[in-house]
Amino acid sequence: MKKNLLLLSAIVLFLSLGACSDGKKSAKSVAQEWCDLNGKVAKAADGPDKEAARATLKKWEDKMEAKYKGDEAFKDEMEKEAEKCEAASEGR
């Protein structure tokens, strides 16, 4: 019984902590997402595959631009982090 109560308490704690966050990711994690998508564009075969990868990247960029609109400091930090992984994501 104590184990179940402890488990339930832990679950409630994690859910409440998640509800308190504003959903904002770190600049490094956002940059890594961009690098992953950029890498898919670089590695995709020319033609429909590359166009689909570009469209996915563009859609993600538009979503992030809207989400972090007005937070120039965050966007600047994210761009610096993305520069660090850009070459590797393109296979350079």
PDB file of N, CA and C in Angstrom:
ATOM      1  N   MET A   1       0.819  -1.190   0.000  1.00  0.00           N
ATOM      2  CA  MET A   1       0.000   0.000   0.000  1.00  0.00           C
ATOM      3  C   MET A   1       0.866   1.259   0.000  1.00  0.00           C
ATOM      4  N   LYS A   2       1.953   1.241   0.820  1.00  0.00           N
ATOM      5  CA  LYS A   2       2.832   2.403   0.869  1.00  0.00           C
ATOM      6  C   LYS A   2       3.505   2.644  -0.466  1.00  0.00           C
ATOM      7  N   LYS A   3       3.865   1.552  -1.184  1.00  0.00           N
ATOM      8  CA  LYS A   3       4.500   1.698  -2.496  1.00  0.00           C
ATOM      9  C   LYS A   3       3.563   2.380  -3.477  1.00  0.00           C
ATOM     10  N   ASN A   4       2.295   1.984  -3.460  1.00  0.00           N
ATOM     11  CA  ASN A   4       1.316   2.585  -4.362  1.00  0.00           C
ATOM     12  C   ASN A   4       1.119   4.066  -4.051  1.00  0.00           C
ATOM     13  N   LEU A   5       1.069   4.394  -2.768  1.00  0.00           N
ATOM     14  CA  LEU A   5       0.906   5.780  -2.355  1.00  0.00           C
ATOM     15  C   LEU A   5       2.120   6.611  -2.758  1.00  0.00           C
ATOM     16  N   LEU A   6       3.304   6.052  -2.590  1.00  0.00           N
ATOM     17  CA  LEU A   6       4.532   6.734  -2.974  1.00  0.00           C
ATOM     18  C   LEU A   6       4.581   6.942  -4.486  1.00  0.00           C
ATOM     19  N   LEU A   7       4.220   5.930  -5.248  1.00  0.00           N
ATOM     20  CA  LEU A   7       4.199   6.027  -6.705  1.00  0.00           C
ATOM     21  C   LEU A   7       3.196   7.076  -7.158  1.00  0.00           C
ATOM     22  N   LEU A   8       2.021   7.057  -6.569  1.00  0.00           N
ATOM     23  CA  LEU A   8       0.988   8.033  -6.909  1.00  0.00           C
ATOM     24  C   LEU A   8       1.461   9.450  -6.579  1.00  0.00           C
ATOM     25  N   SER A   9       2.111   9.621  -5.453  1.00  0.00           N
ATOM     26  CA  SER A   9       2.632  10.940  -5.060  1.00  0.00           C
ATOM     27  C   SER A   9       3.683  11.417  -6.059  1.00  0.00           C
ATOM     28  N   ALA A  10       4.550  10.518  -6.489  1.00  0.00           N
ATOM     29  CA  ALA A  10       5.587  10.879  -7.454  1.00  0.00           C
ATOM     30  C   ALA A  10       4.967  11.297  -8.784  1.00  0.00           C
ATOM     31  N   ILE A  11       3.966  10.572  -9.223  1.00  0.00           N
ATOM     32  CA  ILE A  11       3.291  10.905 -10.480  1.00  0.00           C
ATOM     33  C   ILE A  11       2.632  12.277 -10.386  1.00  0.00           C
ATOM     34  N   VAL A  12       1.945  12.537  -9.295  1.00  0.00           N
ATOM     35  CA  VAL A  12       1.290  13.832  -9.096  1.00  0.00           C
ATOM     36  C   VAL A  12       2.322  14.957  -9.098  1.00  0.00           C
ATOM     37  N   LEU A  13       3.455  14.725  -8.449  1.00  0.00           N
ATOM     38  CA  LEU A  13       4.516  15.731  -8.404  1.00  0.00           C
ATOM     39  C   LEU A  13       5.021  16.044  -9.804  1.00  0.00           C
ATOM     40  N   PHE A  14       5.331  15.020 -10.595  1.00  0.00           N
ATOM     41  CA  PHE A  14       5.832  15.248 -11.950  1.00  0.00           C
ATOM     42  C   PHE A  14       4.808  15.945 -12.831  1.00  0.00           C
ATOM     43  N   LEU A  15       3.548  15.565 -12.706  1.00  0.00           N
ATOM     44  CA  LEU A  15       2.509  16.206 -13.500  1.00  0.00           C
ATOM     45  C   LEU A  15       2.324  17.670 -13.113  1.00  0.00           C
ATOM     46  N   SER A  16       2.406  17.955 -11.832  1.00  0.00           N
ATOM     47  CA  SER A  16       2.240  19.341 -11.398  1.00  0.00           C
ATOM     48  C   SER A  16       3.431  20.188 -11.817  1.00  0.00           C
ATOM     49  N   LEU A  17       4.628  19.625 -11.787  1.00  0.00           N
ATOM     50  CA  LEU A  17       5.800  20.376 -12.260  1.00  0.00           C
ATOM     51  C   LEU A  17       5.701  20.645 -13.753  1.00  0.00           C
ATOM     52  N   GLY A  18       5.219  19.684 -14.497  1.00  0.00           N
ATOM     53  CA  GLY A  18       5.051  19.869 -15.935  1.00  0.00           C
ATOM     54  C   GLY A  18       4.008  20.926 -16.250  1.00  0.00           C
ATOM     55  N   ALA A  19       2.960  20.989 -15.450  1.00  0.00           N
ATOM     56  CA  ALA A  19       1.908  21.972 -15.664  1.00  0.00           C
ATOM     57  C   ALA A  19       2.389  23.385 -15.352  1.00  0.00           C
ATOM     58  N   CYS A  20       3.385  23.509 -14.501  1.00  0.00           N
ATOM     59  CA  CYS A  20       3.888  24.825 -14.124  1.00  0.00           C
ATOM     60  C   CYS A  20       4.846  25.402 -15.155  1.00  0.00           C
ATOM     61  N   SER A  21       5.421  24.570 -15.993  1.00  0.00           N
ATOM     62  CA  SER A  21       6.387  25.089 -16.968  1.00  0.00           C
ATOM     63  C   SER A  21       5.647  25.859 -18.047  1.00  0.00           C
ATOM     64  N   ASP A  22       6.350  26.791 -18.685  1.00  0.00           N
ATOM     65  CA  ASP A  22       5.726  27.595 -19.728  1.00  0.00           C
ATOM     66  C   ASP A  22       5.885  26.956 -21.101  1.00  0.00           C
ATOM     67  N   GLY A  23       6.443  25.769 -21.184  1.00  0.00           N
ATOM     68  CA  GLY A  23       6.588  25.074 -22.442  1.00  0.00           C
ATOM     69  C   GLY A  23       7.753  25.556 -23.274  1.00  0.00           C
ATOM     70  N   LYS A  24       8.531  26.464 -22.750  1.00  0.00           N
ATOM     71  CA  LYS A  24       9.658  27.008 -23.482  1.00  0.00           C
ATOM     72  C   LYS A  24      10.854  26.075 -23.334  1.00  0.00           C
ATOM     73  N   LYS A  25      11.461  25.762 -24.458  1.00  0.00           N
ATOM     74  CA  LYS A  25      12.624  24.881 -24.457  1.00  0.00           C
ATOM     75  C   LYS A  25      13.878  25.732 -24.347  1.00  0.00           C
ATOM     76  N   SER A  26      14.991  25.068 -24.109  1.00  0.00           N
ATOM     77  CA  SER A  26      16.260  25.792 -24.064  1.00  0.00           C
ATOM     78  C   SER A  26      16.677  26.140 -25.489  1.00  0.00           C
ATOM     79  N   ALA A  27      17.484  27.169 -25.616  1.00  0.00           N
ATOM     80  CA  ALA A  27      17.977  27.576 -26.928  1.00  0.00           C
ATOM     81  C   ALA A  27      18.784  26.452 -27.558  1.00  0.00           C
ATOM     82  N   LYS A  28      19.517  25.736 -26.741  1.00  0.00           N
ATOM     83  CA  LYS A  28      20.333  24.639 -27.249  1.00  0.00           C
ATOM     84  C   LYS A  28      19.463  23.520 -27.814  1.00  0.00           C
ATOM     85  N   SER A  29      18.373  23.184 -27.132  1.00  0.00           N
ATOM     86  CA  SER A  29      17.507  22.108 -27.621  1.00  0.00           C
ATOM     87  C   SER A  29      16.770  22.526 -28.892  1.00  0.00           C
ATOM     88  N   VAL A  30      16.376  23.782 -28.982  1.00  0.00           N
ATOM     89  CA  VAL A  30      15.721  24.279 -30.199  1.00  0.00           C
ATOM     90  C   VAL A  30      16.717  24.257 -31.357  1.00  0.00           C
ATOM     91  N   ALA A  31      17.941  24.691 -31.101  1.00  0.00           N
ATOM     92  CA  ALA A  31      18.971  24.678 -32.134  1.00  0.00           C
ATOM     93  C   ALA A  31      19.256  23.260 -32.596  1.00  0.00           C
ATOM     94  N   GLN A  32      19.260  22.307 -31.678  1.00  0.00           N
ATOM     95  CA  GLN A  32      19.513  20.913 -32.051  1.00  0.00           C
ATOM     96  C   GLN A  32      18.391  20.377 -32.938  1.00  0.00           C
ATOM     97  N   GLU A  33      17.160  20.765 -32.646  1.00  0.00           N
ATOM     98  CA  GLU A  33      16.039  20.364 -33.506  1.00  0.00           C
ATOM     99  C   GLU A  33      16.246  20.905 -34.910  1.00  0.00           C
ATOM    100  N   TRP A  34      16.658  22.196 -35.007  1.00  0.00           N
ATOM    101  CA  TRP A  34      16.901  22.797 -36.312  1.00  0.00           C
ATOM    102  C   TRP A  34      18.011  22.042 -37.038  1.00  0.00           C
ATOM    103  N   CYS A  35      19.094  21.746 -36.338  1.00  0.00           N
ATOM    104  CA  CYS A  35      20.214  21.033 -36.959  1.00  0.00           C
ATOM    105  C   CYS A  35      19.791  19.654 -37.444  1.00  0.00           C
ATOM    106  N   ASP A  36      18.954  18.976 -36.683  1.00  0.00           N
ATOM    107  CA  ASP A  36      18.465  17.660 -37.103  1.00  0.00           C
ATOM    108  C   ASP A  36      17.664  17.781 -38.400  1.00  0.00           C
ATOM    109  N   LEU A  37      16.776  18.756 -38.463  1.00  0.00           N
ATOM    110  CA  LEU A  37      15.980  18.951 -39.673  1.00  0.00           C
ATOM    111  C   LEU A  37      16.854  19.417 -40.839  1.00  0.00           C
ATOM    112  N   ASN A  38      17.801  20.295 -40.560  1.00  0.00           N
ATOM    113  CA  ASN A  38      18.719  20.770 -41.593  1.00  0.00           C
ATOM    114  C   ASN A  38      19.539  19.604 -42.156  1.00  0.00           C
ATOM    115  N   GLY A  39      19.934  18.708 -41.291  1.00  0.00           N
ATOM    116  CA  GLY A  39      20.672  17.527 -41.726  1.00  0.00           C
ATOM    117  C   GLY A  39      19.839  16.641 -42.633  1.00  0.00           C
ATOM    118  N   LYS A  40      18.563  16.530 -42.349  1.00  0.00           N
ATOM    119  CA  LYS A  40      17.681  15.738 -43.208  1.00  0.00           C
ATOM    120  C   LYS A  40      17.569  16.361 -44.590  1.00  0.00           C
ATOM    121  N   VAL A  41      17.546  17.692 -44.646  1.00  0.00           N
ATOM    122  CA  VAL A  41      17.524  18.377 -45.945  1.00  0.00           C
ATOM    123  C   VAL A  41      18.817  18.091 -46.701  1.00  0.00           C
ATOM    124  N   ALA A  42      19.945  18.213 -46.020  1.00  0.00           N
ATOM    125  CA  ALA A  42      21.242  18.004 -46.656  1.00  0.00           C
ATOM    126  C   ALA A  42      21.415  16.570 -47.156  1.00  0.00           C
ATOM    127  N   LYS A  43      20.866  15.609 -46.434  1.00  0.00           N
ATOM    128  CA  LYS A  43      21.056  14.201 -46.785  1.00  0.00           C
ATOM    129  C   LYS A  43      19.998  13.658 -47.730  1.00  0.00           C
ATOM    130  N   ALA A  44      18.906  14.392 -47.918  1.00  0.00           N
ATOM    131  CA  ALA A  44      17.817  13.909 -48.768  1.00  0.00           C
ATOM    132  C   ALA A  44      18.252  13.893 -50.236  1.00  0.00           C
ATOM    133  N   ALA A  45      17.738  12.914 -50.944  1.00  0.00           N
ATOM    134  CA  ALA A  45      18.002  12.831 -52.378  1.00  0.00           C
ATOM    135  C   ALA A  45      17.292  13.987 -53.075  1.00  0.00           C
ATOM    136  N   ASP A  46      17.915  14.474 -54.149  1.00  0.00           N
ATOM    137  CA  ASP A  46      17.289  15.556 -54.916  1.00  0.00           C
ATOM    138  C   ASP A  46      15.919  15.116 -55.407  1.00  0.00           C
ATOM    139  N   GLY A  47      15.053  16.086 -55.567  1.00  0.00           N
ATOM    140  CA  GLY A  47      13.703  15.799 -56.042  1.00  0.00           C
ATOM    141  C   GLY A  47      12.687  15.911 -54.933  1.00  0.00           C
ATOM    142  N   PRO A  48      11.682  15.055 -54.972  1.00  0.00           N
ATOM    143  CA  PRO A  48      10.587  15.145 -53.996  1.00  0.00           C
ATOM    144  C   PRO A  48      11.029  14.975 -52.550  1.00  0.00           C
ATOM    145  N   ASP A  49      12.028  14.121 -52.326  1.00  0.00           N
ATOM    146  CA  ASP A  49      12.489  13.914 -50.951  1.00  0.00           C
ATOM    147  C   ASP A  49      13.102  15.182 -50.378  1.00  0.00           C
ATOM    148  N   LYS A  50      13.922  15.855 -51.160  1.00  0.00           N
ATOM    149  CA  LYS A  50      14.570  17.083 -50.698  1.00  0.00           C
ATOM    150  C   LYS A  50      13.531  18.186 -50.506  1.00  0.00           C
ATOM    151  N   GLU A  51      12.577  18.277 -51.422  1.00  0.00           N
ATOM    152  CA  GLU A  51      11.525  19.298 -51.294  1.00  0.00           C
ATOM    153  C   GLU A  51      10.670  19.059 -50.057  1.00  0.00           C
ATOM    154  N   ALA A  52      10.373  17.806 -49.763  1.00  0.00           N
ATOM    155  CA  ALA A  52       9.586  17.480 -48.570  1.00  0.00           C
ATOM    156  C   ALA A  52      10.364  17.843 -47.312  1.00  0.00           C
ATOM    157  N   ALA A  53      11.668  17.565 -47.301  1.00  0.00           N
ATOM    158  CA  ALA A  53      12.502  17.910 -46.146  1.00  0.00           C
ATOM    159  C   ALA A  53      12.584  19.425 -45.973  1.00  0.00           C
ATOM    160  N   ARG A  54      12.724  20.135 -47.083  1.00  0.00           N
ATOM    161  CA  ARG A  54      12.749  21.612 -47.014  1.00  0.00           C
ATOM    162  C   ARG A  54      11.425  22.159 -46.482  1.00  0.00           C
ATOM    163  N   ALA A  55      10.315  21.589 -46.929  1.00  0.00           N
ATOM    164  CA  ALA A  55       8.997  22.043 -46.474  1.00  0.00           C
ATOM    165  C   ALA A  55       8.827  21.790 -44.976  1.00  0.00           C
ATOM    166  N   THR A  56       9.302  20.646 -44.518  1.00  0.00           N
ATOM    167  CA  THR A  56       9.226  20.327 -43.090  1.00  0.00           C
ATOM    168  C   THR A  56      10.054  21.317 -42.278  1.00  0.00           C
ATOM    169  N   LEU A  57      11.260  21.615 -42.752  1.00  0.00           N
ATOM    170  CA  LEU A  57      12.123  22.579 -42.072  1.00  0.00           C
ATOM    171  C   LEU A  57      11.479  23.964 -42.052  1.00  0.00           C
ATOM    172  N   LYS A  58      10.922  24.393 -43.170  1.00  0.00           N
ATOM    173  CA  LYS A  58      10.277  25.714 -43.256  1.00  0.00           C
ATOM    174  C   LYS A  58       9.087  25.797 -42.298  1.00  0.00           C
ATOM    175  N   LYS A  59       8.286  24.737 -42.254  1.00  0.00           N
ATOM    176  CA  LYS A  59       7.123  24.718 -41.358  1.00  0.00           C
ATOM    177  C   LYS A  59       7.580  24.826 -39.903  1.00  0.00           C
ATOM    178  N   TRP A  60       8.637  24.088 -39.553  1.00  0.00           N
ATOM    179  CA  TRP A  60       9.169  24.128 -38.191  1.00  0.00           C
ATOM    180  C   TRP A  60       9.717  25.523 -37.872  1.00  0.00           C
ATOM    181  N   GLU A  61      10.445  26.124 -38.818  1.00  0.00           N
ATOM    182  CA  GLU A  61      10.993  27.466 -38.598  1.00  0.00           C
ATOM    183  C   GLU A  61       9.884  28.483 -38.379  1.00  0.00           C
ATOM    184  N   ASP A  62       8.824  28.393 -39.164  1.00  0.00           N
ATOM    185  CA  ASP A  62       7.691  29.315 -39.006  1.00  0.00           C
ATOM    186  C   ASP A  62       7.036  29.147 -37.633  1.00  0.00           C
ATOM    187  N   LYS A  63       6.910  27.894 -37.201  1.00  0.00           N
ATOM    188  CA  LYS A  63       6.317  27.610 -35.888  1.00  0.00           C
ATOM    189  C   LYS A  63       7.174  28.202 -34.764  1.00  0.00           C
ATOM    190  N   MET A  64       8.488  28.027 -34.855  1.00  0.00           N
ATOM    191  CA  MET A  64       9.393  28.546 -33.828  1.00  0.00           C
ATOM    192  C   MET A  64       9.416  30.075 -33.848  1.00  0.00           C
ATOM    193  N   GLU A  65       9.366  30.657 -35.033  1.00  0.00           N
ATOM    194  CA  GLU A  65       9.341  32.122 -35.152  1.00  0.00           C
ATOM    195  C   GLU A  65       8.106  32.678 -34.452  1.00  0.00           C
ATOM    196  N   ALA A  66       6.972  32.042 -34.656  1.00  0.00           N
ATOM    197  CA  ALA A  66       5.737  32.491 -34.006  1.00  0.00           C
ATOM    198  C   ALA A  66       5.792  32.263 -32.496  1.00  0.00           C
ATOM    199  N   LYS A  67       6.332  31.126 -32.088  1.00  0.00           N
ATOM    200  CA  LYS A  67       6.374  30.788 -30.666  1.00  0.00           C
ATOM    201  C   LYS A  67       7.274  31.741 -29.879  1.00  0.00           C
ATOM    202  N   TYR A  68       8.411  32.107 -30.455  1.00  0.00           N
ATOM    203  CA  TYR A  68       9.380  32.941 -29.743  1.00  0.00           C
ATOM    204  C   TYR A  68       9.414  34.374 -30.262  1.00  0.00           C
ATOM    205  N   LYS A  69       8.345  34.782 -30.912  1.00  0.00           N
ATOM    206  CA  LYS A  69       8.232  36.142 -31.431  1.00  0.00           C
ATOM    207  C   LYS A  69       8.380  37.130 -30.280  1.00  0.00           C
ATOM    208  N   GLY A  70       9.221  38.098 -30.473  1.00  0.00           N
ATOM    209  CA  GLY A  70       9.420  39.121 -29.451  1.00  0.00           C
ATOM    210  C   GLY A  70      10.496  38.782 -28.436  1.00  0.00           C
ATOM    211  N   ASP A  71      11.028  37.582 -28.466  1.00  0.00           N
ATOM    212  CA  ASP A  71      12.080  37.186 -27.532  1.00  0.00           C
ATOM    213  C   ASP A  71      13.411  37.159 -28.288  1.00  0.00           C
ATOM    214  N   GLU A  72      13.903  38.348 -28.592  1.00  0.00           N
ATOM    215  CA  GLU A  72      15.114  38.477 -29.412  1.00  0.00           C
ATOM    216  C   GLU A  72      16.339  37.858 -28.743  1.00  0.00           C
ATOM    217  N   ALA A  73      16.433  37.981 -27.436  1.00  0.00           N
ATOM    218  CA  ALA A  73      17.584  37.406 -26.734  1.00  0.00           C
ATOM    219  C   ALA A  73      17.611  35.885 -26.902  1.00  0.00           C
ATOM    220  N   PHE A  74      16.455  35.266 -26.782  1.00  0.00           N
ATOM    221  CA  PHE A  74      16.380  33.810 -26.950  1.00  0.00           C
ATOM    222  C   PHE A  74      16.731  33.430 -28.383  1.00  0.00           C
ATOM    223  N   LYS A  75      16.184  34.155 -29.351  1.00  0.00           N
ATOM    224  CA  LYS A  75      16.455  33.835 -30.753  1.00  0.00           C
ATOM    225  C   LYS A  75      17.930  34.016 -31.084  1.00  0.00           C
ATOM    226  N   ASP A  76      18.554  35.051 -30.532  1.00  0.00           N
ATOM    227  CA  ASP A  76      19.990  35.255 -30.751  1.00  0.00           C
ATOM    228  C   ASP A  76      20.797  34.094 -30.170  1.00  0.00           C
ATOM    229  N   GLU A  77      20.442  33.667 -28.975  1.00  0.00           N
ATOM    230  CA  GLU A  77      21.137  32.545 -28.340  1.00  0.00           C
ATOM    231  C   GLU A  77      20.943  31.270 -29.143  1.00  0.00           C
ATOM    232  N   MET A  78      19.721  31.054 -29.647  1.00  0.00           N
ATOM    233  CA  MET A  78      19.426  29.870 -30.447  1.00  0.00           C
ATOM    234  C   MET A  78      20.247  29.879 -31.737  1.00  0.00           C
ATOM    235  N   GLU A  79      20.375  31.028 -32.371  1.00  0.00           N
ATOM    236  CA  GLU A  79      21.161  31.126 -33.604  1.00  0.00           C
ATOM    237  C   GLU A  79      22.630  30.810 -33.351  1.00  0.00           C
ATOM    238  N   LYS A  80      23.160  31.272 -32.238  1.00  0.00           N
ATOM    239  CA  LYS A  80      24.554  30.966 -31.899  1.00  0.00           C
ATOM    240  C   LYS A  80      24.741  29.467 -31.694  1.00  0.00           C
ATOM    241  N   GLU A  81      23.781  28.848 -31.027  1.00  0.00           N
ATOM    242  CA  GLU A  81      23.851  27.402 -30.804  1.00  0.00           C
ATOM    243  C   GLU A  81      23.714  26.644 -32.121  1.00  0.00           C
ATOM    244  N   ALA A  82      22.854  27.126 -33.009  1.00  0.00           N
ATOM    245  CA  ALA A  82      22.660  26.459 -34.300  1.00  0.00           C
ATOM    246  C   ALA A  82      23.919  26.544 -35.158  1.00  0.00           C
ATOM    247  N   GLU A  83      24.638  27.648 -35.066  1.00  0.00           N
ATOM    248  CA  GLU A  83      25.884  27.785 -35.824  1.00  0.00           C
ATOM    249  C   GLU A  83      26.899  26.720 -35.422  1.00  0.00           C
ATOM    250  N   LYS A  84      26.855  26.318 -34.163  1.00  0.00           N
ATOM    251  CA  LYS A  84      27.795  25.322 -33.661  1.00  0.00           C
ATOM    252  C   LYS A  84      27.579  23.937 -34.294  1.00  0.00           C
ATOM    253  N   CYS A  85      26.346  23.630 -34.638  1.00  0.00           N
ATOM    254  CA  CYS A  85      26.059  22.293 -35.172  1.00  0.00           C
ATOM    255  C   CYS A  85      25.686  22.291 -36.651  1.00  0.00           C
ATOM    256  N   GLU A  86      25.637  23.451 -37.254  1.00  0.00           N
ATOM    257  CA  GLU A  86      25.202  23.542 -38.650  1.00  0.00           C
ATOM    258  C   GLU A  86      26.108  22.752 -39.603  1.00  0.00           C
ATOM    259  N   ALA A  87      27.400  22.957 -39.519  1.00  0.00           N
ATOM    260  CA  ALA A  87      28.334  22.274 -40.427  1.00  0.00           C
ATOM    261  C   ALA A  87      28.228  20.761 -40.280  1.00  0.00           C
ATOM    262  N   ALA A  88      28.171  20.293 -39.057  1.00  0.00           N
ATOM    263  CA  ALA A  88      28.075  18.848 -38.828  1.00  0.00           C
ATOM    264  C   ALA A  88      26.763  18.294 -39.378  1.00  0.00           C
ATOM    265  N   SER A  89      25.687  19.069 -39.253  1.00  0.00           N
ATOM    266  CA  SER A  89      24.397  18.583 -39.741  1.00  0.00           C
ATOM    267  C   SER A  89      24.383  18.463 -41.264  1.00  0.00           C
ATOM    268  N   GLU A  90      25.228  19.257 -41.920  1.00  0.00           N
ATOM    269  CA  GLU A  90      25.313  19.213 -43.379  1.00  0.00           C
ATOM    270  C   GLU A  90      26.413  18.282 -43.871  1.00  0.00           C
ATOM    271  N   GLY A  91      27.097  17.637 -42.952  1.00  0.00           N
ATOM    272  CA  GLY A  91      28.141  16.686 -43.321  1.00  0.00           C
ATOM    273  C   GLY A  91      29.461  17.331 -43.718  1.00  0.00           C
ATOM    274  N   ARG A  92      29.672  18.568 -43.287  1.00  0.00           N
ATOM    275  CA  ARG A  92      30.925  19.266 -43.595  1.00  0.00           C
ATOM    276  C   ARG A  92      31.925  19.072 -42.493  1.00  0.00           C
TER     277      ARG A  92
END
